[in-house]
Coordinates of C-alpha atoms in Angstrom, one line a residue:
Chain A
M1 CA -38.2 -0.1 4.4
Q2 CA -41.8 -0.5 4.2
T3 CA -43.4 -3.9 5.5
T4 CA -46.5 -4.4 3.9
N5 CA -49.4 -7.0 5.1
A6 CA -48.7 -10.7 3.5
S7 CA -52.1 -12.6 2.9
T8 CA -53.2 -15.8 5.2
D9 CA -54.0 -18.8 4.2
P10 CA -57.6 -20.8 5.1
H11 CA -55.4 -22.6 8.2
G12 CA -53.5 -19.4 9.7
Q13 CA -50.0 -20.0 8.0
R14 CA -48.6 -17.0 6.5
D15 CA -47.7 -16.4 2.8
I16 CA -44.4 -15.7 2.6
I17 CA -44.1 -15.5 -1.4
V18 CA -46.8 -13.5 -3.1
C19 CA -46.4 -13.0 -6.7
K20 CA -48.8 -11.0 -9.0
N21 CA -48.7 -10.7 -12.7
L22 CA -45.0 -10.8 -12.8
E23 CA -43.1 -10.0 -15.5
K24 CA -39.4 -10.0 -16.2
H25 CA -37.9 -9.1 -19.8
Y26 CA -34.5 -8.7 -20.9
S27 CA -33.8 -6.3 -23.8
R28 CA -31.0 -8.1 -26.4
G29 CA -29.8 -6.1 -29.4
G30 CA -32.8 -4.0 -29.6
E31 CA -35.2 -7.1 -29.3
T32 CA -37.4 -7.7 -25.6
V33 CA -36.9 -11.0 -24.9
R34 CA -40.0 -12.2 -22.4
V35 CA -38.4 -14.2 -19.8
L36 CA -41.5 -14.2 -17.2
E37 CA -44.8 -13.4 -18.1
S38 CA -47.9 -12.8 -15.8
I39 CA -47.0 -15.4 -13.4
N40 CA -49.1 -15.2 -10.4
L41 CA -47.9 -17.5 -7.4
T42 CA -48.5 -17.8 -3.4
L43 CA -46.0 -19.8 -1.5
Q44 CA -46.8 -20.8 2.3
R45 CA -44.4 -19.6 5.0
G46 CA -43.0 -23.5 5.9
A47 CA -43.6 -25.2 2.5
F48 CA -40.5 -26.8 0.2
V49 CA -41.3 -25.8 -3.5
A50 CA -39.7 -27.3 -6.3
L51 CA -39.4 -25.3 -9.4
M52 CA -39.3 -26.7 -12.4
G53 CA -38.8 -26.8 -16.2
P54 CA -36.7 -26.9 -19.3
S55 CA -33.6 -24.8 -19.3
G56 CA -34.9 -21.5 -20.6
S57 CA -38.0 -21.4 -18.9
G58 CA -37.4 -19.2 -16.5
K59 CA -37.7 -21.2 -13.6
T60 CA -33.5 -19.6 -12.4
T61 CA -34.9 -15.9 -13.1
L62 CA -38.1 -16.7 -11.2
L63 CA -36.0 -17.5 -8.1
N64 CA -33.8 -14.3 -8.2
L65 CA -36.6 -12.6 -8.1
F66 CA -37.3 -14.0 -5.1
A67 CA -34.1 -13.4 -3.8
G68 CA -34.4 -10.2 -4.8
I69 CA -30.6 -10.0 -6.5
D70 CA -32.6 -9.5 -9.8
R71 CA -36.0 -7.6 -10.2
P72 CA -38.9 -7.4 -11.9
T73 CA -40.3 -5.8 -14.9
A74 CA -43.5 -5.7 -14.0
G75 CA -46.1 -7.0 -11.3
V76 CA -46.4 -7.1 -7.6
L77 CA -43.5 -9.4 -5.5
H78 CA -44.0 -9.3 -1.5
V79 CA -41.6 -11.8 0.0
D80 CA -41.3 -12.5 3.5
G81 CA -43.7 -9.6 4.1
Q82 CA -41.5 -6.9 2.1
D83 CA -42.8 -5.3 -1.5
L84 CA -39.2 -6.0 -3.2
T85 CA -40.2 -3.8 -6.1
Q86 CA -40.0 -1.0 -3.8
L87 CA -36.5 -1.5 -2.1
S88 CA -33.7 0.7 -3.0
R89 CA -30.4 -1.1 -4.0
A90 CA -28.8 -0.9 -0.4
Q91 CA -32.2 -1.9 0.9
L92 CA -32.6 -4.7 -0.9
A93 CA -28.9 -5.8 0.5
Q94 CA -30.0 -5.3 3.8
W95 CA -33.0 -7.4 3.3
R96 CA -31.2 -10.0 1.7
A97 CA -28.5 -10.4 4.3
T98 CA -31.5 -10.9 7.1
S99 CA -34.4 -12.8 5.2
V100 CA -33.1 -15.0 2.3
G101 CA -30.3 -17.8 2.3
Y102 CA -29.2 -18.5 -1.2
V103 CA -27.3 -21.9 -2.1
F104 CA -25.7 -21.9 -5.5
Q105 CA -25.1 -25.0 -8.0
L106 CA -21.8 -24.2 -8.4
Y107 CA -21.3 -23.5 -4.2
H108 CA -19.5 -20.3 -4.8
L109 CA -17.6 -20.6 -1.6
V110 CA -14.6 -18.0 -1.3
P111 CA -11.4 -20.3 -2.1
V112 CA -9.0 -18.1 0.8
L113 CA -11.5 -18.9 3.1
T114 CA -11.8 -22.1 5.1
A115 CA -14.9 -23.8 5.7
Y116 CA -15.8 -22.1 9.1
E117 CA -14.9 -18.6 7.6
N118 CA -16.9 -19.2 4.6
V119 CA -19.9 -19.9 6.9
E120 CA -19.0 -17.0 9.6
L121 CA -19.2 -14.6 6.2
P122 CA -22.7 -13.1 6.2
L123 CA -22.5 -12.8 10.1
Y124 CA -20.3 -9.8 9.9
L125 CA -23.4 -8.3 8.3
H126 CA -25.4 -9.0 11.8
D127 CA -24.5 -7.3 14.5
I128 CA -24.0 -10.2 17.0
S129 CA -20.7 -10.6 19.4
R130 CA -18.0 -12.8 18.5
A131 CA -19.3 -15.2 20.8
E132 CA -22.5 -15.5 19.6
R133 CA -21.3 -15.5 16.1
H134 CA -19.0 -18.5 16.9
A135 CA -22.2 -20.4 18.5
R136 CA -24.0 -19.8 15.6
V137 CA -21.6 -21.0 12.8
S138 CA -20.8 -24.0 14.9
E139 CA -24.6 -24.6 14.9
A140 CA -24.9 -24.4 11.1
L141 CA -21.9 -26.5 10.6
E142 CA -23.2 -29.1 13.1
S143 CA -26.6 -29.2 11.6
V144 CA -25.4 -30.0 7.6
G145 CA -22.8 -32.5 9.2
I146 CA -19.8 -31.1 8.3
A147 CA -18.2 -29.4 11.5
D148 CA -15.4 -32.0 11.4
R149 CA -14.4 -30.1 8.2
H150 CA -14.6 -26.7 9.6
G151 CA -10.6 -26.0 9.1
H152 CA -10.6 -27.3 5.5
Y153 CA -10.5 -24.9 2.4
P154 CA -13.0 -25.4 -0.5
R155 CA -10.1 -27.2 -2.6
Q156 CA -9.9 -29.6 0.3
L157 CA -13.4 -30.5 0.5
S158 CA -15.6 -33.2 -2.2
G159 CA -18.3 -31.4 -3.9
G160 CA -20.9 -32.5 -1.7
Q161 CA -19.2 -31.1 1.1
E162 CA -18.6 -28.2 -0.4
Q163 CA -22.3 -27.8 -0.9
R164 CA -22.8 -28.5 2.7
V165 CA -20.7 -25.6 3.6
A166 CA -22.7 -23.9 1.2
I167 CA -26.2 -24.9 3.0
A168 CA -24.4 -23.8 6.3
R169 CA -23.7 -20.4 5.0
A170 CA -27.0 -20.2 3.5
I171 CA -29.0 -20.9 6.7
V172 CA -26.4 -19.4 9.5
T173 CA -27.9 -16.4 9.3
R174 CA -31.6 -18.0 10.3
P175 CA -33.5 -16.4 6.9
A176 CA -37.0 -17.0 6.7
L177 CA -36.6 -17.9 3.1
L178 CA -33.8 -20.6 1.9
L179 CA -33.2 -20.5 -1.8
A180 CA -31.5 -23.2 -4.1
D181 CA -30.6 -23.2 -7.8
E182 CA -30.3 -26.5 -9.1
P183 CA -28.4 -27.6 -5.5
T184 CA -27.1 -31.1 -6.9
G185 CA -26.7 -30.4 -10.3
D186 CA -23.1 -30.6 -10.1
L187 CA -23.0 -33.6 -8.0
D188 CA -23.0 -37.8 -8.2
R189 CA -25.9 -39.7 -7.3
V190 CA -25.1 -40.5 -3.9
A191 CA -24.0 -37.0 -2.9
A192 CA -27.1 -35.8 -4.3
A193 CA -29.1 -37.7 -2.7
S194 CA -27.1 -36.7 0.4
I195 CA -27.8 -33.1 0.0
M196 CA -31.4 -33.8 -0.6
Q197 CA -31.8 -35.4 2.7
L198 CA -30.1 -32.7 4.2
L199 CA -32.4 -30.2 2.6
S200 CA -35.4 -32.4 3.5
R201 CA -34.2 -32.3 7.2
L202 CA -33.7 -28.8 7.5
H203 CA -37.5 -28.4 6.0
R204 CA -38.7 -31.0 8.5
E205 CA -36.9 -30.3 11.7
R206 CA -36.7 -26.8 11.5
G207 CA -40.0 -25.4 9.4
Q208 CA -37.6 -23.9 6.9
T209 CA -39.0 -22.6 3.9
I210 CA -37.7 -23.9 1.1
V211 CA -37.9 -23.4 -2.8
M212 CA -35.4 -25.2 -5.1
V213 CA -35.0 -25.1 -8.7
T214 CA -34.7 -28.4 -10.5
H215 CA -35.3 -30.1 -13.5
D216 CA -34.5 -33.6 -11.8
S217 CA -37.9 -35.1 -11.4
S218 CA -36.3 -37.5 -8.9
T219 CA -34.6 -34.4 -6.8
A220 CA -38.3 -32.9 -6.5
T221 CA -39.6 -36.2 -5.2
H222 CA -38.5 -34.2 -1.8
A223 CA -40.7 -31.3 -2.2
Q224 CA -44.3 -30.9 -1.1
R225 CA -45.3 -28.9 -3.9
L226 CA -44.2 -28.6 -7.9
V227 CA -44.6 -25.6 -9.5
H228 CA -43.6 -26.2 -13.6
L229 CA -42.5 -23.2 -16.2
D230 CA -42.4 -23.3 -19.6
K231 CA -41.4 -20.6 -21.6
G232 CA -41.6 -17.8 -19.0
Q233 CA -45.0 -19.3 -18.2
L234 CA -46.7 -21.2 -15.0
V235 CA -48.2 -24.4 -16.3
E236 CA -48.5 -26.5 -13.6
D237 CA -48.7 -26.1 -9.9
V238 CA -49.3 -29.1 -7.8
A239 CA -49.3 -30.3 -4.3
V240 CA -47.6 -33.9 -4.2
R241 CA -47.9 -34.2 -0.7
A242 CA -49.0 -32.8 2.6
Chain B
M1 CA -3.2 -11.6 -1.9
R2 CA -3.3 -15.4 -1.2
R3 CA -5.5 -16.0 -4.1
R4 CA -2.7 -15.1 -6.4
P5 CA 0.2 -14.9 -4.7
T6 CA 3.0 -15.2 -7.9
R7 CA 0.9 -12.0 -8.9
S8 CA 0.6 -10.6 -5.3
A9 CA 4.7 -10.7 -5.1
L10 CA 5.2 -9.7 -8.3
V11 CA 3.2 -6.5 -7.3
L12 CA 4.8 -6.2 -4.2
A13 CA 8.3 -6.6 -5.9
G14 CA 7.5 -3.9 -8.4
V15 CA 5.9 -1.4 -5.8
A16 CA 8.9 -2.1 -3.4
V17 CA 11.3 -1.5 -5.9
A18 CA 9.8 1.9 -7.0
V19 CA 9.3 3.2 -3.5
F20 CA 12.7 2.0 -3.1
L21 CA 14.3 4.2 -5.9
F22 CA 12.3 7.1 -5.1
C23 CA 13.2 7.1 -1.3
T24 CA 16.8 6.9 -2.2
V25 CA 16.6 9.6 -4.8
D26 CA 14.8 11.7 -2.6
T27 CA 17.4 11.4 0.4
M28 CA 19.7 12.4 -2.0
R29 CA 18.0 15.2 -3.0
S30 CA 17.4 15.9 0.6
A31 CA 21.2 16.1 1.2
V32 CA 21.6 18.4 -1.5
E33 CA 19.0 20.5 0.1
R34 CA 20.3 20.5 3.1
A35 CA 23.8 21.6 2.2
T36 CA 22.5 24.2 -0.2
Q37 CA 19.7 26.1 0.9
K38 CA 21.3 29.0 2.7
S39 CA 19.7 29.3 6.2
A40 CA 18.5 32.5 8.2
G41 CA 20.9 32.0 10.6
E42 CA 24.2 31.6 8.3
T43 CA 27.5 32.9 9.3
A44 CA 30.1 30.7 7.5
L45 CA 31.6 32.7 4.4
I46 CA 34.2 30.4 2.4
V47 CA 37.2 33.0 0.3
Y48 CA 38.0 30.8 -2.5
R49 CA 40.8 32.0 -5.2
Q50 CA 38.9 34.0 -7.9
N51 CA 38.2 32.3 -11.4
R52 CA 39.2 28.9 -9.6
F53 CA 37.0 25.8 -9.2
C54 CA 39.2 23.0 -7.4
P55 CA 41.5 22.8 -4.4
F56 CA 44.5 21.9 -6.7
T57 CA 44.2 25.4 -8.3
S58 CA 42.6 27.7 -5.4
Q59 CA 46.1 28.8 -4.1
L60 CA 45.8 31.6 -1.6
P61 CA 49.1 33.1 0.8
Q62 CA 48.2 32.4 4.0
S63 CA 49.3 35.8 5.0
Y64 CA 45.8 37.1 4.1
E65 CA 44.5 35.6 7.2
N66 CA 45.4 39.0 9.1
A67 CA 44.1 41.3 6.5
I68 CA 40.6 39.2 6.6
G69 CA 40.6 39.2 9.8
K70 CA 40.9 43.2 10.3
I71 CA 37.9 43.5 8.3
P72 CA 34.6 45.0 10.3
G73 CA 32.0 42.3 10.9
V74 CA 34.6 39.4 11.2
A75 CA 34.7 37.3 13.9
S76 CA 37.1 34.5 13.0
V77 CA 39.4 33.6 10.0
T78 CA 40.8 29.8 9.8
P79 CA 43.1 29.2 6.8
V80 CA 42.8 25.9 5.5
K81 CA 44.4 23.3 3.1
I82 CA 42.6 20.8 1.1
V83 CA 44.3 18.3 -0.5
V84 CA 41.7 15.4 -1.8
S85 CA 42.1 12.0 -2.8
N86 CA 39.9 12.7 -6.0
C87 CA 39.1 15.6 -7.3
R88 CA 36.2 14.5 -9.7
A89 CA 32.9 13.9 -8.4
S90 CA 33.1 10.8 -6.2
L91 CA 31.3 8.9 -3.3
D92 CA 34.3 8.2 -1.6
V93 CA 36.7 11.0 -1.4
V94 CA 38.7 12.2 1.5
T95 CA 39.4 15.6 1.8
F96 CA 42.1 16.8 4.3
R97 CA 41.4 20.0 5.8
G98 CA 44.6 22.0 7.1
V99 CA 43.9 24.0 10.1
P100 CA 46.0 26.3 12.6
P101 CA 45.7 23.7 15.5
Q102 CA 45.0 26.1 18.5
E103 CA 42.4 28.2 16.8
F104 CA 40.9 25.1 15.8
A105 CA 41.0 23.4 18.9
A106 CA 39.4 27.0 20.5
T107 CA 36.5 27.1 18.2
H108 CA 35.8 23.1 17.9
S109 CA 36.4 22.2 21.7
G110 CA 33.1 20.6 21.9
S111 CA 33.5 18.9 18.7
A112 CA 35.7 16.0 19.9
S113 CA 36.4 14.6 23.1
A114 CA 39.0 16.5 25.9
Q115 CA 41.2 13.2 25.3
D116 CA 41.3 13.1 21.3
M117 CA 41.5 16.9 20.9
Q118 CA 44.6 16.8 23.0
S119 CA 45.8 13.8 21.4
W120 CA 45.7 15.8 18.3
L121 CA 47.0 19.0 19.6
S122 CA 50.3 16.9 20.5
R123 CA 51.3 15.1 17.5
G124 CA 51.9 16.8 14.5
D125 CA 51.0 14.0 12.0
S126 CA 47.6 13.7 13.7
A127 CA 44.1 13.9 12.2
L128 CA 40.3 14.5 13.8
I129 CA 38.0 13.2 10.7
G130 CA 34.6 13.2 10.5
R131 CA 32.3 10.4 11.7
E132 CA 30.9 9.4 8.0
L133 CA 34.7 9.7 6.8
A134 CA 35.2 7.4 9.9
Q135 CA 32.5 5.2 9.2
R136 CA 33.1 4.9 5.5
R137 CA 36.7 3.5 6.2
R138 CA 35.9 1.7 9.4
L139 CA 38.6 4.0 11.2
K140 CA 39.1 4.7 14.9
A141 CA 41.6 6.1 17.4
G142 CA 44.9 5.2 16.7
D143 CA 44.5 4.1 13.2
R144 CA 46.8 5.1 10.8
F145 CA 45.2 5.8 7.1
T146 CA 46.9 7.0 3.7
A147 CA 45.1 9.2 1.4
A148 CA 46.3 11.6 -1.7
G149 CA 49.5 11.1 -0.5
V150 CA 48.9 12.5 2.9
D151 CA 49.5 9.4 6.2
A152 CA 48.2 10.4 9.0
F153 CA 47.6 9.2 12.3
V154 CA 43.9 9.1 13.4
A155 CA 43.6 11.0 17.0
G156 CA 39.8 10.8 17.2
I157 CA 36.7 11.5 15.8
I158 CA 34.9 14.8 15.5
E159 CA 31.3 14.9 15.7
S160 CA 29.7 18.0 13.7
D161 CA 26.2 18.6 12.1
L162 CA 27.8 20.0 9.3
P163 CA 28.2 18.5 6.1
Q164 CA 31.8 19.6 5.6
D165 CA 33.1 18.0 8.7
Q166 CA 31.1 14.9 8.6
S167 CA 33.6 14.0 5.5
S168 CA 36.9 15.7 6.5
A169 CA 39.8 15.4 7.9
F170 CA 41.2 18.0 9.8
V171 CA 45.1 18.3 10.5
H172 CA 47.1 20.4 11.2
L173 CA 48.1 23.6 8.6
A174 CA 51.8 23.2 8.9
F175 CA 51.7 19.6 8.1
L176 CA 49.8 19.6 5.2
Q177 CA 51.7 22.5 3.9
E178 CA 54.9 20.3 4.5
Q179 CA 52.9 17.2 3.0
A180 CA 52.1 19.2 -0.4
K181 CA 55.1 21.0 -0.9
R182 CA 55.8 18.9 -3.5
G183 CA 53.7 20.7 -5.2
G184 CA 55.3 24.1 -4.2
T185 CA 52.5 25.2 -1.9
G186 CA 54.1 25.6 0.9
G187 CA 52.8 28.9 2.8
V188 CA 49.7 28.8 0.7
V189 CA 46.4 27.7 1.9
T190 CA 43.3 26.4 -0.6
Q191 CA 40.7 28.9 1.4
F192 CA 39.9 30.9 4.6
D193 CA 36.8 30.1 6.3
V194 CA 35.3 32.6 7.6
R195 CA 32.6 33.6 10.4
V196 CA 30.8 36.9 10.5
K197 CA 29.4 38.3 14.0
D198 CA 25.9 38.8 12.3
P199 CA 24.2 37.0 9.5
A200 CA 22.8 40.3 8.6
Q201 CA 25.9 41.2 7.7
M202 CA 27.0 38.3 4.9
D203 CA 27.1 40.2 1.7
A204 CA 28.4 43.2 2.8
V205 CA 31.4 41.3 4.4
A206 CA 32.1 39.0 1.3
Q207 CA 32.0 42.1 -1.0
A208 CA 34.2 43.6 1.3
I209 CA 36.7 40.4 1.6
D210 CA 36.6 40.6 -2.4
E211 CA 37.2 44.3 -2.8
R212 CA 40.2 43.9 -0.2
F213 CA 41.9 41.4 -2.6
A214 CA 40.6 43.0 -5.9
K215 CA 44.0 44.6 -7.1
D216 CA 46.0 41.9 -5.4
Q217 CA 47.9 39.1 -7.5
S218 CA 45.1 36.6 -5.7
P219 CA 41.9 38.1 -6.2
T220 CA 39.4 36.2 -3.9
T221 CA 35.6 35.3 -4.6
T222 CA 33.7 35.0 -0.9
R223 CA 30.4 33.2 -0.7
A224 CA 28.3 31.8 1.7
E225 CA 29.5 28.4 2.6
T226 CA 26.0 27.0 1.4
A227 CA 26.4 28.7 -2.0
H228 CA 30.3 27.5 -2.3
V229 CA 28.9 23.8 -1.7
A230 CA 25.9 24.7 -4.6
R231 CA 28.7 26.1 -7.0
A232 CA 30.9 22.7 -6.3
A233 CA 27.7 20.8 -6.5
T234 CA 25.9 22.5 -9.6
D235 CA 26.6 18.9 -11.8
V236 CA 25.4 16.9 -9.0
I237 CA 22.5 19.2 -8.4
V238 CA 21.7 18.7 -11.8
L239 CA 21.9 15.0 -11.9
V240 CA 20.2 14.6 -8.8
G241 CA 17.3 16.9 -10.6
F242 CA 17.1 14.3 -13.0
A243 CA 17.1 11.4 -10.8
Q244 CA 14.3 12.7 -8.8
A245 CA 11.9 13.3 -12.1
L246 CA 12.9 9.3 -12.3
G247 CA 11.7 8.9 -8.6
I248 CA 8.5 10.2 -9.6
A249 CA 8.5 8.3 -12.7
A250 CA 8.7 5.4 -10.2
L251 CA 5.7 6.6 -8.4
V252 CA 3.5 6.6 -11.6
A253 CA 5.0 3.1 -12.4
V254 CA 3.4 2.1 -8.4
F255 CA 0.0 3.5 -9.5
A256 CA 0.1 1.5 -12.5
L257 CA 1.2 -1.5 -11.2
V258 CA -1.4 -1.3 -8.5
A259 CA -4.5 -0.4 -10.7
N260 CA -3.4 -3.1 -13.4
A261 CA -3.6 -5.8 -10.4
I262 CA -6.3 -4.5 -8.8
V263 CA -8.5 -4.5 -12.3
L264 CA -7.5 -7.9 -13.0
S265 CA -8.2 -9.0 -9.6
M266 CA -11.4 -7.5 -10.1
R267 CA -11.9 -9.0 -13.0
S268 CA -11.2 -13.1 -12.2
R269 CA -13.9 -12.3 -9.0
E270 CA -16.7 -11.2 -10.9
K271 CA -18.8 -14.1 -9.8
E272 CA -17.4 -13.8 -6.4
I273 CA -18.7 -9.9 -5.9
S274 CA -22.1 -11.5 -6.8
V275 CA -21.8 -13.7 -4.2
L276 CA -20.8 -11.5 -1.6
Q277 CA -23.8 -9.1 -2.8
T278 CA -26.4 -12.2 -2.8
L279 CA -25.0 -12.8 0.8
G280 CA -26.3 -9.2 1.4
F281 CA -23.0 -7.0 1.3
R282 CA -23.6 -3.4 -0.3
G283 CA -21.9 -1.5 -2.5
V284 CA -19.6 0.5 0.1
H285 CA -18.8 -2.7 1.5
L286 CA -17.2 -4.3 -1.8
A287 CA -15.6 -0.8 -2.5
T288 CA -14.0 -0.8 0.8
L289 CA -12.6 -4.3 0.2
V290 CA -11.0 -3.6 -2.8
L291 CA -9.5 -0.2 -1.2
L292 CA -8.3 -2.4 1.5
E293 CA -6.6 -4.9 -1.1
A294 CA -4.9 -1.5 -2.7
L295 CA -4.2 -0.4 0.6
M296 CA -2.3 -3.7 1.5
L297 CA -0.5 -3.6 -2.1
G298 CA 0.6 -0.1 -2.0
G299 CA 1.5 -0.3 2.4
V300 CA 3.3 -3.7 2.3
G301 CA 5.2 -3.0 -1.2
G302 CA 6.3 0.7 -0.1
L303 CA 7.1 -0.8 3.7
I304 CA 9.5 -2.9 2.0
G305 CA 10.9 -0.4 -0.7
A306 CA 11.5 2.3 2.2
S307 CA 13.0 0.1 4.6
A308 CA 15.3 -1.2 2.3
S309 CA 16.2 2.0 1.5
Y310 CA 16.6 3.1 4.8
A311 CA 18.8 0.4 5.6
V312 CA 20.9 0.9 2.4
V313 CA 21.9 4.4 2.4
A314 CA 22.5 3.7 6.6
L315 CA 25.2 1.2 5.5
A316 CA 26.8 2.5 2.6
R317 CA 27.2 6.1 4.8
T318 CA 28.1 7.8 1.5
A319 CA 28.8 11.3 0.9
M320 CA 29.0 12.9 -2.5
T321 CA 32.2 14.9 -2.9
M322 CA 33.2 17.2 -5.5
E323 CA 36.2 19.7 -5.5
G324 CA 37.0 19.2 -2.3
V325 CA 33.1 19.6 -1.1
S326 CA 31.4 17.1 0.5
I327 CA 27.7 16.4 1.2
A328 CA 27.0 13.3 3.4
I329 CA 24.2 10.9 2.3
A330 CA 22.1 10.4 5.6
P331 CA 19.0 7.8 6.3
S332 CA 15.9 9.8 7.1
L333 CA 12.8 8.4 8.6
V334 CA 11.0 11.4 7.4
I335 CA 11.4 10.5 3.8
A336 CA 10.8 6.8 4.4
F337 CA 7.6 7.2 5.9
I338 CA 6.6 9.9 3.0
G339 CA 7.9 7.4 0.5
V340 CA 5.3 4.5 2.4
A341 CA 2.5 7.1 2.3
I342 CA 2.8 8.3 -0.7
A343 CA 2.5 4.6 -2.1
I344 CA -0.3 4.3 0.3
A345 CA -2.1 7.0 -1.6
L346 CA -1.1 6.1 -4.8
S347 CA -2.3 2.7 -4.5
V348 CA -5.6 3.6 -2.9
L349 CA -6.1 6.3 -5.8
A350 CA -5.5 3.2 -8.6
G351 CA -7.9 1.3 -6.2
I352 CA -11.0 4.2 -6.7
V353 CA -12.2 3.2 -10.4
P354 CA -12.1 -0.8 -9.9
A355 CA -13.8 -0.3 -6.1
I356 CA -16.6 2.0 -7.8
I357 CA -17.1 -0.8 -10.7
A358 CA -17.4 -3.3 -8.2
A359 CA -20.1 -1.5 -6.1
R360 CA -22.3 -0.9 -8.9
Q361 CA -21.9 -4.4 -10.6
T362 CA -25.0 -6.2 -10.7
I363 CA -25.5 -9.2 -9.6
V364 CA -26.9 -11.3 -12.5
A365 CA -24.1 -10.1 -14.9
G366 CA -21.6 -11.1 -11.9
F367 CA -23.0 -14.1 -12.5
R368 CA -23.1 -14.6 -16.2
S369 CA -19.5 -13.6 -16.7

């Protein structure tokens, strides 16, 4: 894989995401749908960013491009020092395994695996010993406060607990970037608040870079920076706190 | 398999039944092939009455024994009287073979224990019975049994690799002739078992025997023992051939069953595949997972089916007998292994296309499904 020089901001913080004139188009019924148009955005390492906007504004598509699970139609996209447009399918998969953790709105845990096994799953792609694997899984489960449920299957957990396991699965590989697509979208108010506190703590204590998609303004208050999209275009980019 | 236990159990059952059918049919085919295919070292000839196809109608004067013995190339001649409990093809027929006691004892000295052989020689109504027959009828030395109107005392069990011996009861020739006298066949035998000195002389000796009695009142037809069995088992061979087609059809069913199960499984897991891809699993990992699942279905189902077939054949201990000729059906580990191997191979084959589809699936499309 070819590594590019990531830019550095005036405070010496390395940029983790750099996109220039980023475009994403789909062809549907012979018609081109422009999901993202000329997105120019730079996110710093250690930031907690919320991508906001109404349904269909392109925020999940942008998150998917950051995660390397979708490819841009045009433009430049560097994530964690890697030009994602230049990677093959296999290289992209390998890059995802090491650089990105992804939290889904609907958790997407493997139903026939326990919480422990779900968290352990991505580590099988890493060349580490069984003992190291065990240590990392235990640490991840501990850090999301679900260690006592490690032997439970997803069907035996509440929505909030499932999302905690999903977050543990996302951070167990110690990725540079944690992406979350509406992480509280399927949870009640109390569970949602608990998950946001967890993400805030991970950001605060570990310096974890987090990019989160949400359309809920109260959820977005946990972020340092709000990026608003509308009809595929970046319409507002504000820093709400340091 | 844990995800949809009922569906998995049904697929496993289907694979197991298909492999059971294949293995059982192939065991029968193998038994017929073993009994009817001529081997290079074969030295056994059967002299039968010309144009007769049943032990009840094949009647040859016992006096032919001396004439056959004088033909060049003949090593030994044994007159045999055969009485069967059923002339038609059946799985439980008792074949009595009346043989001259001293000659038989000389040629089969290693086939039974000295004690059993001595017991058989000393008692006129005694029988040495083949291992298959003993197991089928649960007979042991000292028992009495009756079949085809013949009541005999079991002197012992005879061990032999020859299918004909395994399902037969060897009795004294005079005893069997006496027992069969009601039909007016005393002094008459059913066939002569002839051994030739040189396997290469089989055809020449057979021809010489038939020419010797061609003008006699009881002309003969002499064939290699395997050819004799093949002629008697013609109907069974046709049936086994047909059954073999069914066995192959069963294997096709394995392919269809597993392919269907895997395709259904993949369709219901498109999102999960996308999740795994998001975590960093590559196409080769996903394809391997699909193939392993197919392998598990075929392997476990095949193992159950092959094991069941082996157990059933071993416990049943049957022999296909027609016109006094027996073909023992023995369990075979080789066939069981082949059954499992074919089930695995077909299952993996059935999983290839779903594996390729899983490997090529795009993440976003999987989440949209």
